[in-house]
Coordinates of C-alpha atoms and ligand atoms in Angstrom, one line a residue:
Chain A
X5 CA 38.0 -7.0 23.3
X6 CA 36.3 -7.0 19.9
X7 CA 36.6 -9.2 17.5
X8 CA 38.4 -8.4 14.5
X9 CA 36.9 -9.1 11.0
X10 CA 36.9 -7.6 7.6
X11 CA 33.3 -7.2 8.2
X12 CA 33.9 -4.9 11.2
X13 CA 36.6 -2.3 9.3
X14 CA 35.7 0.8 8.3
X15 CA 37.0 0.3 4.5
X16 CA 34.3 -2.4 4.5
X17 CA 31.6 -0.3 5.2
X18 CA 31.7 2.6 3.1
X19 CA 32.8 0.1 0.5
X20 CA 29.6 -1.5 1.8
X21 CA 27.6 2.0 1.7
X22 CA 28.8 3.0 -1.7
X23 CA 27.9 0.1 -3.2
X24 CA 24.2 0.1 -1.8
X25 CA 23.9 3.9 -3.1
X26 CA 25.2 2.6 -6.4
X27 CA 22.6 -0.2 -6.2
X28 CA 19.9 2.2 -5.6
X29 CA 21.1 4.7 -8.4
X30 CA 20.8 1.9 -10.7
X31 CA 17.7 0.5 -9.5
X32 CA 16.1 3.6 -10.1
X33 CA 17.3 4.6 -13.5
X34 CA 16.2 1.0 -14.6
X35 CA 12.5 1.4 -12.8
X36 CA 12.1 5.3 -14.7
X37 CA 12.9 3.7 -18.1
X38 CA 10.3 0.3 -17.7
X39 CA 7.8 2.9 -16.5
X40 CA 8.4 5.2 -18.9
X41 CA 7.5 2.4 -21.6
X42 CA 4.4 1.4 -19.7
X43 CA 2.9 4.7 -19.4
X44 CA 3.5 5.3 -23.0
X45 CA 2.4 2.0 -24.3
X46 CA -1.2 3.0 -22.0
X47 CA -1.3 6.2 -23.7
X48 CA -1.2 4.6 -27.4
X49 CA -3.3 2.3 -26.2
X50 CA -5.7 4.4 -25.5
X51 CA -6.4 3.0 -22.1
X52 CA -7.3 6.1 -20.1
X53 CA -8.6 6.9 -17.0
X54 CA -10.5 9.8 -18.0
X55 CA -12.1 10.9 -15.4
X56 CA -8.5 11.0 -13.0
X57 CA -6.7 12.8 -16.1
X58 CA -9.1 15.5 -15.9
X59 CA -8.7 15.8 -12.6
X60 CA -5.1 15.6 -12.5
X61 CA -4.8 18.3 -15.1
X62 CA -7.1 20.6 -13.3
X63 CA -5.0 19.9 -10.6
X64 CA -2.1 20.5 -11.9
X65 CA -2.6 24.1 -13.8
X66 CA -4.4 25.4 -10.6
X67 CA -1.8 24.5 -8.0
X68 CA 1.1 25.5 -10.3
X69 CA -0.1 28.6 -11.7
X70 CA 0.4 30.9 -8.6
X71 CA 4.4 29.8 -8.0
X72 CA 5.0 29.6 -11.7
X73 CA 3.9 33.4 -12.6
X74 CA 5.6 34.5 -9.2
X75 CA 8.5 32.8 -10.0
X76 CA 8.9 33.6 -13.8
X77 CA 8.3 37.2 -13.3
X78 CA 10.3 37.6 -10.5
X79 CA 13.5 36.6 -12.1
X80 CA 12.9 38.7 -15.3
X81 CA 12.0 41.6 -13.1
X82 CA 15.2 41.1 -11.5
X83 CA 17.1 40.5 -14.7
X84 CA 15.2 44.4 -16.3
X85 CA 16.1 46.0 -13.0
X86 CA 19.7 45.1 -13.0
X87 CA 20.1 45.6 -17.1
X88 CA 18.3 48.6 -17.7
X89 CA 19.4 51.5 -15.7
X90 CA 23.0 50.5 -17.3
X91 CA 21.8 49.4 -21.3
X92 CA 19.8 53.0 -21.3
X93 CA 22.7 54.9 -19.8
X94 CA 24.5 53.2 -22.6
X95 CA 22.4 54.1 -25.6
X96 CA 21.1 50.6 -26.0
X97 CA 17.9 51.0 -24.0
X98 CA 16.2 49.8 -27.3
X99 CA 17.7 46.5 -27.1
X100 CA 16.1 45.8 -23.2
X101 CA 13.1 44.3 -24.5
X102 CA 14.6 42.0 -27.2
X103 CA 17.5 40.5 -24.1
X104 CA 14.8 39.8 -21.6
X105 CA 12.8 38.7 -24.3
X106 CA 15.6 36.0 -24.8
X107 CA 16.2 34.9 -21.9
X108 CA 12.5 34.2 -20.7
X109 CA 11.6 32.5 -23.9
X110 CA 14.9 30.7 -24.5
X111 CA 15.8 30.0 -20.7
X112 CA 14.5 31.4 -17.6
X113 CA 10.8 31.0 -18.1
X114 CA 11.5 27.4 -19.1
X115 CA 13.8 26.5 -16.1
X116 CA 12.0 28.9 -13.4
X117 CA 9.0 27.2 -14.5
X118 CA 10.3 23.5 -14.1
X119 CA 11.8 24.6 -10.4
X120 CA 8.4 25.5 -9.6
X121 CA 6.8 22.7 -10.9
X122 CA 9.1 20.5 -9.2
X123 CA 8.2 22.1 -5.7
X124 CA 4.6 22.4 -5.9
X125 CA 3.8 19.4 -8.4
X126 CA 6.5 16.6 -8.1
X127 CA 7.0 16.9 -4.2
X128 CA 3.1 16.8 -4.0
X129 CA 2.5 13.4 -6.6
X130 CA 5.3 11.7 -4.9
X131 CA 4.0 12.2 -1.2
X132 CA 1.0 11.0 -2.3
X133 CA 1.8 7.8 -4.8
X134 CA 4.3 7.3 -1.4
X135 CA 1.3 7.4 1.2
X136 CA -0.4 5.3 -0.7
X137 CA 2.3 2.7 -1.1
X138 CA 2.9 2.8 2.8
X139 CA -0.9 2.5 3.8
X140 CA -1.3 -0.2 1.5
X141 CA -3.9 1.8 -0.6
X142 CA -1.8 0.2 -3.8
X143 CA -1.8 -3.4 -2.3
X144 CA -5.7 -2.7 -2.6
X145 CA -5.9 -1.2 -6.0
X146 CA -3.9 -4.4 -7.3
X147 CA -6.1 -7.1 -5.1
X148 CA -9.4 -5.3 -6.8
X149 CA -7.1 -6.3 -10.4
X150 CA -7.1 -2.5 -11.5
X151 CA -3.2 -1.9 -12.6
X152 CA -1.9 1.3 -10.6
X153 CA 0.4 2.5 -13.7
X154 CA -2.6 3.1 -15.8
X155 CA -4.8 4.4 -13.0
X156 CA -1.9 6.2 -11.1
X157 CA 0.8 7.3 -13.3
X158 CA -1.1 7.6 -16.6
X159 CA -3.3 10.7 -15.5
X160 CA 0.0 12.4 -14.0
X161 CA 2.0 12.2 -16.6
X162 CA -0.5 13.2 -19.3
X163 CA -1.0 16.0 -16.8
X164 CA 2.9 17.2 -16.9
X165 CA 2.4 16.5 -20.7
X166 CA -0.3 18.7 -21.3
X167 CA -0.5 21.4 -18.9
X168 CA 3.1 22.4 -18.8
X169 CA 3.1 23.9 -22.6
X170 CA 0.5 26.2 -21.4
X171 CA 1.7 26.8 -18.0
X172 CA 5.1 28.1 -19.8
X173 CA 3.2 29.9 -22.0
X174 CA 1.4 32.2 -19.4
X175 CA 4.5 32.4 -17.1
X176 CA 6.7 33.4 -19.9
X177 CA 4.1 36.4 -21.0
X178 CA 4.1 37.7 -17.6
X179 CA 7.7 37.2 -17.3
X180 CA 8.1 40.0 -20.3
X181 CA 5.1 42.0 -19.5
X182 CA 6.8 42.4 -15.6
X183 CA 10.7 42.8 -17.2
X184 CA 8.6 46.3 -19.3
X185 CA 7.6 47.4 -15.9
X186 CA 10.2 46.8 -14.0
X187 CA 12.7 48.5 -16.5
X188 CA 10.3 51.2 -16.5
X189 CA 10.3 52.1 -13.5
X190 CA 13.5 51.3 -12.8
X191 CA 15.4 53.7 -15.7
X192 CA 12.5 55.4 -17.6
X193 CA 12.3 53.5 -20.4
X194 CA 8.9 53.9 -21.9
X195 CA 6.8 50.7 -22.7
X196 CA 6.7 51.6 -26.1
X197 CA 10.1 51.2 -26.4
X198 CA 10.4 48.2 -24.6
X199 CA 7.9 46.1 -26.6
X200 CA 9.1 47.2 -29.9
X201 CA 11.9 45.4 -28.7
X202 CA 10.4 42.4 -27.7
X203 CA 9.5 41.5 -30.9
X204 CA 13.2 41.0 -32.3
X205 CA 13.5 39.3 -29.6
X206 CA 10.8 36.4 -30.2
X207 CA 12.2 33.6 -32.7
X208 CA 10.0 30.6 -33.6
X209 CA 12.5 28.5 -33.3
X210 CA 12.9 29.1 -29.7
X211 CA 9.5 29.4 -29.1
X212 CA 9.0 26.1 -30.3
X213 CA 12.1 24.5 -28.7
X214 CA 10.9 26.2 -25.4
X215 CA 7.4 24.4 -25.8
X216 CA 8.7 21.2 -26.4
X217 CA 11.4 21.5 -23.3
X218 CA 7.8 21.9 -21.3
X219 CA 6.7 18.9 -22.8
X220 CA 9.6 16.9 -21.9
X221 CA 10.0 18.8 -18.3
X222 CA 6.7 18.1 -17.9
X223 CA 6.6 14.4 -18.5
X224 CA 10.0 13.7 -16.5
X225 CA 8.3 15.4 -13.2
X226 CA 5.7 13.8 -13.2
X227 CA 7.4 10.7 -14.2
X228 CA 9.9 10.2 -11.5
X229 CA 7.6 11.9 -8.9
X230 CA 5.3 8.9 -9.5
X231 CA 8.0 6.1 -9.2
X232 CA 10.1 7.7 -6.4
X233 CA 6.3 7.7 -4.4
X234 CA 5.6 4.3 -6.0
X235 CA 8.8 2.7 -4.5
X236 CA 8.2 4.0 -1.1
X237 CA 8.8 1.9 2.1
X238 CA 8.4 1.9 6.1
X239 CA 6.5 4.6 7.3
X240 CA 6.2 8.4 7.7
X241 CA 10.0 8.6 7.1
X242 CA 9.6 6.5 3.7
X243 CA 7.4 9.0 2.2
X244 CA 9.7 12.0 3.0
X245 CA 12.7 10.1 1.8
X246 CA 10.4 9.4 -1.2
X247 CA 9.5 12.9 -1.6
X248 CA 12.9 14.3 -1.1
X249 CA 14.2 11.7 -3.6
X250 CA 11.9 12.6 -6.2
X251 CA 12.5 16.3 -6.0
X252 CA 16.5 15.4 -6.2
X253 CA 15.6 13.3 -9.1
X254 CA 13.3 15.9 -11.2
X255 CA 15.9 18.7 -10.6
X256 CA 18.7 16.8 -11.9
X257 CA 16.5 15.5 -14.6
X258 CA 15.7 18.6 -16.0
X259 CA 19.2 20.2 -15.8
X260 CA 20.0 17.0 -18.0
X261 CA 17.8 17.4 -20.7
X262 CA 18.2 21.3 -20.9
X263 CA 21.9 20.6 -21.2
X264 CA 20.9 18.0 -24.3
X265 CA 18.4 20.4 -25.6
X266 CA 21.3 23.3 -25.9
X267 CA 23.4 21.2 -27.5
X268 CA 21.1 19.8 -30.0
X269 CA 19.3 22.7 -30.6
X270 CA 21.9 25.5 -30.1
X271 CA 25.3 24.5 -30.5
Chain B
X1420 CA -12.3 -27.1 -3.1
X1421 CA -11.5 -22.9 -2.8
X1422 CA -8.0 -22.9 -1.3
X1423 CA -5.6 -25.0 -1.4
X1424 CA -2.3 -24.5 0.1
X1425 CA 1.1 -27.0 -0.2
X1426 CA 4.4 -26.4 1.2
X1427 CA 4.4 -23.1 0.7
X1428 CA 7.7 -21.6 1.5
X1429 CA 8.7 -17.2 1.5
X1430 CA 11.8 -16.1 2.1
X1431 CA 12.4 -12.2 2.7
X1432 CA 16.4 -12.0 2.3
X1433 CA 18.1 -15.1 4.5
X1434 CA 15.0 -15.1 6.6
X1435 CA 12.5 -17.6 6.2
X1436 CA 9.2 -16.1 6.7
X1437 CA 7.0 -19.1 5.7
X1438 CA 7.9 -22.3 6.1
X1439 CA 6.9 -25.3 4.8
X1440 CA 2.8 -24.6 5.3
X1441 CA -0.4 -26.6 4.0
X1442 CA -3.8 -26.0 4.4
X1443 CA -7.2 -26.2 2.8
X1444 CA -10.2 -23.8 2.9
X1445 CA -13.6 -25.2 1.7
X1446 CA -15.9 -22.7 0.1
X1447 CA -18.7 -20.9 2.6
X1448 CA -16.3 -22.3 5.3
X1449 CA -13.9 -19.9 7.4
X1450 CA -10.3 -20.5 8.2
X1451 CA -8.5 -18.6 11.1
X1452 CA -4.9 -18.1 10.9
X1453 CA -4.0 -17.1 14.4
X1454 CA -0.1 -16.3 15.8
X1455 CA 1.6 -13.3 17.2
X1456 CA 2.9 -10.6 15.8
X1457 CA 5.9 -11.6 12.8
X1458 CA 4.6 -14.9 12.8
X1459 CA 3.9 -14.9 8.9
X1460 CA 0.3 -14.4 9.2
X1461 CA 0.0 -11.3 6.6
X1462 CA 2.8 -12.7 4.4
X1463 CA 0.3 -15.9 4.1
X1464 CA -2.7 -13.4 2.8
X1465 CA 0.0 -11.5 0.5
X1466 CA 0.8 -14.8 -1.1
X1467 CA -2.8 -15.8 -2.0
X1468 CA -3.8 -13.0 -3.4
X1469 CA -0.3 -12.4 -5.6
X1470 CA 0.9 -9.2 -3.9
X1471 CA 4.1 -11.2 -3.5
X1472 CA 6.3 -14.1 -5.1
X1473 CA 6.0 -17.9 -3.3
X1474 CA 10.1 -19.3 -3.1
X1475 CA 8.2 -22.7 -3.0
X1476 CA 4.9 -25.1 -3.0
X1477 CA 1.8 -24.5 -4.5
X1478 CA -1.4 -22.2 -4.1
X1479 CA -4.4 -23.3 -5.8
X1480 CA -7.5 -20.7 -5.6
X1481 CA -10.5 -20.8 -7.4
X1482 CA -12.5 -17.6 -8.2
X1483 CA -11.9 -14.0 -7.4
X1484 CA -10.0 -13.2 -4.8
X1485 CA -11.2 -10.3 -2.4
X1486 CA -8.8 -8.7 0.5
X1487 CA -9.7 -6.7 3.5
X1488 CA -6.4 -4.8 4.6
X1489 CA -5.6 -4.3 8.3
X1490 CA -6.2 -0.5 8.4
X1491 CA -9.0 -0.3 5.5
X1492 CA -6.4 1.0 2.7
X1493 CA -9.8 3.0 1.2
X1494 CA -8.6 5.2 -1.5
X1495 CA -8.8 8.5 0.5
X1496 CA -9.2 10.7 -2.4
X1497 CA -12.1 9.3 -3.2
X1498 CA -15.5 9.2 -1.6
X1499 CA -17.2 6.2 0.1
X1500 CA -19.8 5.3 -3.1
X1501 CA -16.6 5.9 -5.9
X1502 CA -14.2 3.2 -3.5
X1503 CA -16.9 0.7 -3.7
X1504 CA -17.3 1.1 -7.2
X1505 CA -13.5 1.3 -8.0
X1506 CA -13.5 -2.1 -9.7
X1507 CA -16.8 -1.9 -11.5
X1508 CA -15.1 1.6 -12.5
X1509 CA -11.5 0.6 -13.8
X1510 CA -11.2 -3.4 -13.9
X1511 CA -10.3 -4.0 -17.4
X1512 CA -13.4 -6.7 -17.6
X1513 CA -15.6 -4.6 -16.1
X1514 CA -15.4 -1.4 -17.4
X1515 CA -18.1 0.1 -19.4
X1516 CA -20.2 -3.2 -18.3
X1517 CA -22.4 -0.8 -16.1
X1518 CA -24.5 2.3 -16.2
X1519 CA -24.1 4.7 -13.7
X1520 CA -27.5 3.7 -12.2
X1521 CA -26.7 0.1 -12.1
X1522 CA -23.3 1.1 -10.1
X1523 CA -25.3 3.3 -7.8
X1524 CA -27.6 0.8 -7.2
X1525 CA -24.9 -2.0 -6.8
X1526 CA -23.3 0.7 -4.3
X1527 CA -26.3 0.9 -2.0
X1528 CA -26.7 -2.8 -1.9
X1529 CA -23.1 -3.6 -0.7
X1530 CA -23.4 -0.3 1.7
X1531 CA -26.7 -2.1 2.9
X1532 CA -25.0 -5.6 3.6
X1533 CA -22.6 -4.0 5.8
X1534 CA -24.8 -1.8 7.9
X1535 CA -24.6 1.3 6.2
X1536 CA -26.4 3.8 4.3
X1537 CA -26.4 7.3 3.5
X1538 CA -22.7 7.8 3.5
X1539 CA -21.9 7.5 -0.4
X1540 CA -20.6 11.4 -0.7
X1541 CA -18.6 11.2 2.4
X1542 CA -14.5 10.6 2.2
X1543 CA -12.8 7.7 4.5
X1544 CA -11.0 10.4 6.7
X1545 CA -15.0 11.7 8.0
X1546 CA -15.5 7.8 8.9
X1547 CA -14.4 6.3 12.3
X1548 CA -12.3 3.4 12.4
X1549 CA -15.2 0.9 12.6
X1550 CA -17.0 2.1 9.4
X1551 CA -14.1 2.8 7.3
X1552 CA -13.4 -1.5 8.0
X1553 CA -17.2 -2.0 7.3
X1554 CA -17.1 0.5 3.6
X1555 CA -13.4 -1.5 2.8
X1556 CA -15.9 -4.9 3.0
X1557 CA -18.4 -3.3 0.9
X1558 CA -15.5 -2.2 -1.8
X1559 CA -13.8 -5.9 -1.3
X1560 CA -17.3 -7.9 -1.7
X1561 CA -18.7 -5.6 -4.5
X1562 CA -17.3 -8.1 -7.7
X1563 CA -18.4 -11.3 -5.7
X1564 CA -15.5 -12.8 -5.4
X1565 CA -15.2 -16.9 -4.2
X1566 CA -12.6 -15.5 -1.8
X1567 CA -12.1 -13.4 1.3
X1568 CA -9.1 -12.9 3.1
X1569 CA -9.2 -10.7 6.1
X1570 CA -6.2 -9.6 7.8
X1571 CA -6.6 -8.5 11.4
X1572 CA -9.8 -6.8 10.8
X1573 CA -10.8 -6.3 14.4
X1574 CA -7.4 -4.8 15.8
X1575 CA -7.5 -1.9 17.3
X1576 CA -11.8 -1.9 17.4
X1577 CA -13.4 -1.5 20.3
X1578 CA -15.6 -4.0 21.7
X1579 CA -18.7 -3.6 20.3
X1580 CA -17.5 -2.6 16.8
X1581 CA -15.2 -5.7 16.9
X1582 CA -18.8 -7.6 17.6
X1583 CA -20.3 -5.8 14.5
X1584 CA -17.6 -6.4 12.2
X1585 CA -17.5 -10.2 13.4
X1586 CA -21.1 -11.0 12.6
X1587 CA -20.7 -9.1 9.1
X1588 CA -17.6 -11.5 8.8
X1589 CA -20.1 -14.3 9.2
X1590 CA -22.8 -12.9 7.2
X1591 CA -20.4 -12.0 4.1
X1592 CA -19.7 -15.6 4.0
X1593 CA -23.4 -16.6 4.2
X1594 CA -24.5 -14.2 1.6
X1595 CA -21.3 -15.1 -0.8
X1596 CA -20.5 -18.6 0.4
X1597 CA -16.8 -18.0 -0.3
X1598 CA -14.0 -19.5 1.3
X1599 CA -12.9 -17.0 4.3
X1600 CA -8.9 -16.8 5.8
X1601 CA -9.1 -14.3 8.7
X1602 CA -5.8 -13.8 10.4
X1603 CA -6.4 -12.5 14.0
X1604 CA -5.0 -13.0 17.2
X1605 CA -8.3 -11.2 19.0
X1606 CA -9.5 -14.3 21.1
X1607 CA -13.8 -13.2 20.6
X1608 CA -12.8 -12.9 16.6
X1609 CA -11.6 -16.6 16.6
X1610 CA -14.4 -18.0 18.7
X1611 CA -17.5 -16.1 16.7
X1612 CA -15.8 -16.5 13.3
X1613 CA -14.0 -19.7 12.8
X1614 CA -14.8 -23.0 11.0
X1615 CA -10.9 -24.2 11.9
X1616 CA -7.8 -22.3 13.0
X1617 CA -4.2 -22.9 11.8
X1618 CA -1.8 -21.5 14.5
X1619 CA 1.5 -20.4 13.3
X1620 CA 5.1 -19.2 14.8
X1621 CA 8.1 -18.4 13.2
X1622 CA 6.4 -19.3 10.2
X1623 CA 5.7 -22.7 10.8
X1624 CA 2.0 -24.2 11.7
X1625 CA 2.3 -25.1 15.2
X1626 CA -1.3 -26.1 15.7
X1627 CA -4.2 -27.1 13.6
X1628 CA -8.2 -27.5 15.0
X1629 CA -11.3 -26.3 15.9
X1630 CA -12.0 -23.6 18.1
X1631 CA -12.9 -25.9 20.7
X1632 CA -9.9 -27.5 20.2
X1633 CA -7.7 -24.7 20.9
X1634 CA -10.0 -23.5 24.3
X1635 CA -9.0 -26.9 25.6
X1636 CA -5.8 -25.4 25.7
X1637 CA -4.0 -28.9 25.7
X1638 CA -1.0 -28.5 23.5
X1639 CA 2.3 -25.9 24.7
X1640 CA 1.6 -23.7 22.2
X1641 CA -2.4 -23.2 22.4
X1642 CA -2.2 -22.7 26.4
X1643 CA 0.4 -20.0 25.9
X1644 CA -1.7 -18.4 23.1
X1645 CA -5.3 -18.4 25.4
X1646 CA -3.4 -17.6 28.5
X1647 CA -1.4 -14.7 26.6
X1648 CA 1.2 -15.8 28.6
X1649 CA 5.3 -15.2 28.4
X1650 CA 6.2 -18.6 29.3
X1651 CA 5.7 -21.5 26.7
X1652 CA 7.2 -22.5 23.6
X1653 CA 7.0 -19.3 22.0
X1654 CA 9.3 -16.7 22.6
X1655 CA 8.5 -12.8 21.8
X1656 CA 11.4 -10.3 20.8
X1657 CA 13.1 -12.7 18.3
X1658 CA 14.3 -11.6 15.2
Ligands
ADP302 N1 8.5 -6.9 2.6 C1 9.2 -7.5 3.6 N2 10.5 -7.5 3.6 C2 11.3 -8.1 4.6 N3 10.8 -8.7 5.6 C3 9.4 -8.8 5.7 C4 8.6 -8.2 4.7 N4 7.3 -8.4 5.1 C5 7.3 -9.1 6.2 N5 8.6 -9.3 6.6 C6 9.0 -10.1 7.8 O1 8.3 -11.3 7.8 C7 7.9 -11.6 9.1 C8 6.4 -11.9 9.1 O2 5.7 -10.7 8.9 P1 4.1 -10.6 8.8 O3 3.6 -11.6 7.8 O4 3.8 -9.2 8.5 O5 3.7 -11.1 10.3 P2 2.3 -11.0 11.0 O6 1.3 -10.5 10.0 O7 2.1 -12.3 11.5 O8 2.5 -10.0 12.1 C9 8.3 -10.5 10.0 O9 9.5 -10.9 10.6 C10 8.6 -9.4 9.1 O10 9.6 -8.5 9.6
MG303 MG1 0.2 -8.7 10.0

């Protein structure tokens, strides 16, 4: 017969469980604000790897270019297709533009883009920051005295930073341009009609608030990408639990601080 | 003195790893630290060169420290001649104090000591096993450090390459004079390499000599280790 002990009761063990997830929860909200400090602090210092940020930014606008444009114009094409036909049947085909010109700037292109960034960007920095912690490529770069903030998380996160602005920029454009096509073709509504539109539609105010949301996005990715990969352990399966973290993490993230960013900016 | 090591204690958890050790490493002299696998020979190399916390005792190093990982750890995005230089490159002290040409230069040399020339543009997934160890000596040697530590750096070499890699083990320490550790439990890597050996299991040292010393196999413990055999003080599968 087996023993009995507290130890061996089922209570115990999801107590036991929760309590480690809790642990872990914490652990990592604590390690994303230290590094959050250090990487700033390096980046008024000045101490840049310049070299790696170019790279990393190169990087970065090439890779996420392809899925951002796809992604951002698909879902306004979507949104034209399905408003169109009904806002023209209606009488208000003139106000097509100006609504899809609203919703890209103010929220789709933002949160389309930061989805895409997540899957191609953040899944790919924390794989590799996690490969490197499990073949002990970071044990080496700390050994040789060269610290792996500056020369690993620095360049990544001035790489969300600075790319994702334009990024936005260039989805967002193509997100209108397709949302005129797509409600042209789909109820007749001439282009000229559309992009008179458009231009009501286009505030400064959320222009700028969608630029600085890229910022932000940007700089959380990247962010926890690199300390979910940088607190990787064990083997293969560490740096797909890493990945799969960070991923979690950034989509959360973002939903977060768009949530703040309405009701700051919009409420 | 280079190394000096005194009742060093690591616990991971409950468990303790290391256990009470002391030893000293002389410069230009090499040290062996020989045990099976989980004995606490990698913690040992960890703890000198600070890539974790001592619970207890004291290290005493002199110099720069230099590490040669098991499987290479090269920076695989980056090519044979920029790992070398990665130091020169990014080390707060040494930044900026080179040109490019004296890196280049300093690049060949260290590619030179170690056998090998030519392959500056390549990346460490074209090398085999053998030369990505050899390029991981060039990057470890390349700010002349007063210490190497070595862990397992023949495993999982062939014959010949473990041969190669052993004499440049030898020759690093000519060249540098540093104090050497190289943790090992290859037989032909303790008897072409080491000044003295410190055996240990369970994290204790269970045997301290020459290489002579252990071949005479007159202790439990170093007639189990040269036999490779099952029977003897040292039981596998624990833990
Ligand atoms: N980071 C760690 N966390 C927990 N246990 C560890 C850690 N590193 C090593 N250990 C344990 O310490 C013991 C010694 O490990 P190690 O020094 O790698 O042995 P060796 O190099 O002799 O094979 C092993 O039982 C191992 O499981
Ligand atoms: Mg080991």
């Amino acid at each position: 017969m087996r023993e009995f002990t507290l130890k061996s009761t089922i209570t115990y063990k999801v107590y036991r469980q929760l309590l480690i997830i809790l642990e872990d929860f914490l652990s990592t909200i604590g390690d994303i604000v230290i590094y959050a400090g250090k990487v700033i602090s390096f980046i008024f210092k000045r101490e840049l790897a310049w070299k790696e940020i170019i790279y990393q930014c190169a990087r970065f606008g090439v890779s996420s270019l392809p899925i951002t444009l796809s992604i951002v114009g698909m879902s306004s094409v979507i949104v034209a297709m399905q408003v169109a036909g009904e806002m023209v049947k209606q009488g208000a085909g003139n106000f097509v533009g100006m609504l899809v010109a609203i919703l890209v700037v103010r929220e789709a292109g933002i949160i389309m883009s930061g989805f895409a960034i997540i899957s191609m960007i953040g899944s790919s920095i924390a794989s590799e920051i996690a490969t490197m912690r499990v073949t002990e490529q970071i044990d080496a770069i700390r050994v040789l005295k060269v610290d792996p903030i500056r020369y690993l998380f620095v360049p990544r996160v001035l790489s969300g930073i600075l790319m994702m602005p334009p990024v936005l920029v260039v989805s967002s454009l193509v997100g209108i341009v397709g949302g005129g096509i797509a409600s042209h073709l789909a109820s007749g509504l001439s282009y000229r009609a559309f992009f008179e539109s458009v231009w009501s539609g286009l505030f400064i105010k959320d222009m700028n608030v969608a630029l600085l949301k890229a910022v932000v996005f940007g700089f959380t990715i990247a962010l926890i990408s690199c300390v979910c990969g940088y607190n990787a352990k064990g083997g293969a399966k560490g740096v797909g639990e890493a990945t799969t973290k960070a991923v979690v993490w950034s989509f959360v993230g973002i939903v977060l601080w768009d949530l703040l960013f309405s009701i700051i900016f919009f409420f | 003195m280079s190394i000096e090591v005194k009742n060093l204690i690591k616990r991971f958890d409950e468990k303790t790893v290391i256990d009470n050790i002391s030893f000293k490493v002389d410069s230009g002299e090499i040290l062996a630290i020989v045990g099976f696998s989980g004995s606490g020979k990698s913690t040992v190399l960890k703890l000198i060169c600070g890539l974790i916390e001592k619970d207890g005792g004291e290290i005493t190093t002199s110099g720069d420290i230099a590490m040669v990982f098991q499987y290479s750890a090269l920076i695989d995005s980056l090519n044979v001649a920029d790992n070398i230089s990665f130091a020169l490159r990014e080390r707060k002290d040494l930044r900026k104090k080179y040109t490019e040409a004296q890196i280049r230069q300093i690049v060949r040399e260290k590619l030179a000591l170690v056998g090998l020339s030519g392959v500056e543009n390549k990346f460490p997934s074209e090398l085999s096993g053998g030369m990505q160890k050899r390029v991981s000596f060039a990057r470890a040697i390349v700010t002349s450090p007063n210490i190497i530590l070595y862990d397992e750096p023949t495993a999982g070499l062939d014959p010949v390459s473990s041969t190669l890699i052993e004499d440049y083990i030898v020759r690093l320490k000519e060249e540098t004079h540093a104090a050497s550790i190289v943790v090992t439990h290859q037989m032909s890597t303790i008897m072409r390499t080491a000044d003295k050996i410190i055996m240990l299991y369970n994290g204790k040292v269970v045997f301290t000599g020459t290489p002579q010393d252990l071949m005479r196999q007159d202790t439990p413990y170093t007639k189990q280790f040269v036999t490779a055999s099952l029977d003897g003080p040292m039981k596998m599968l624990q833990g």
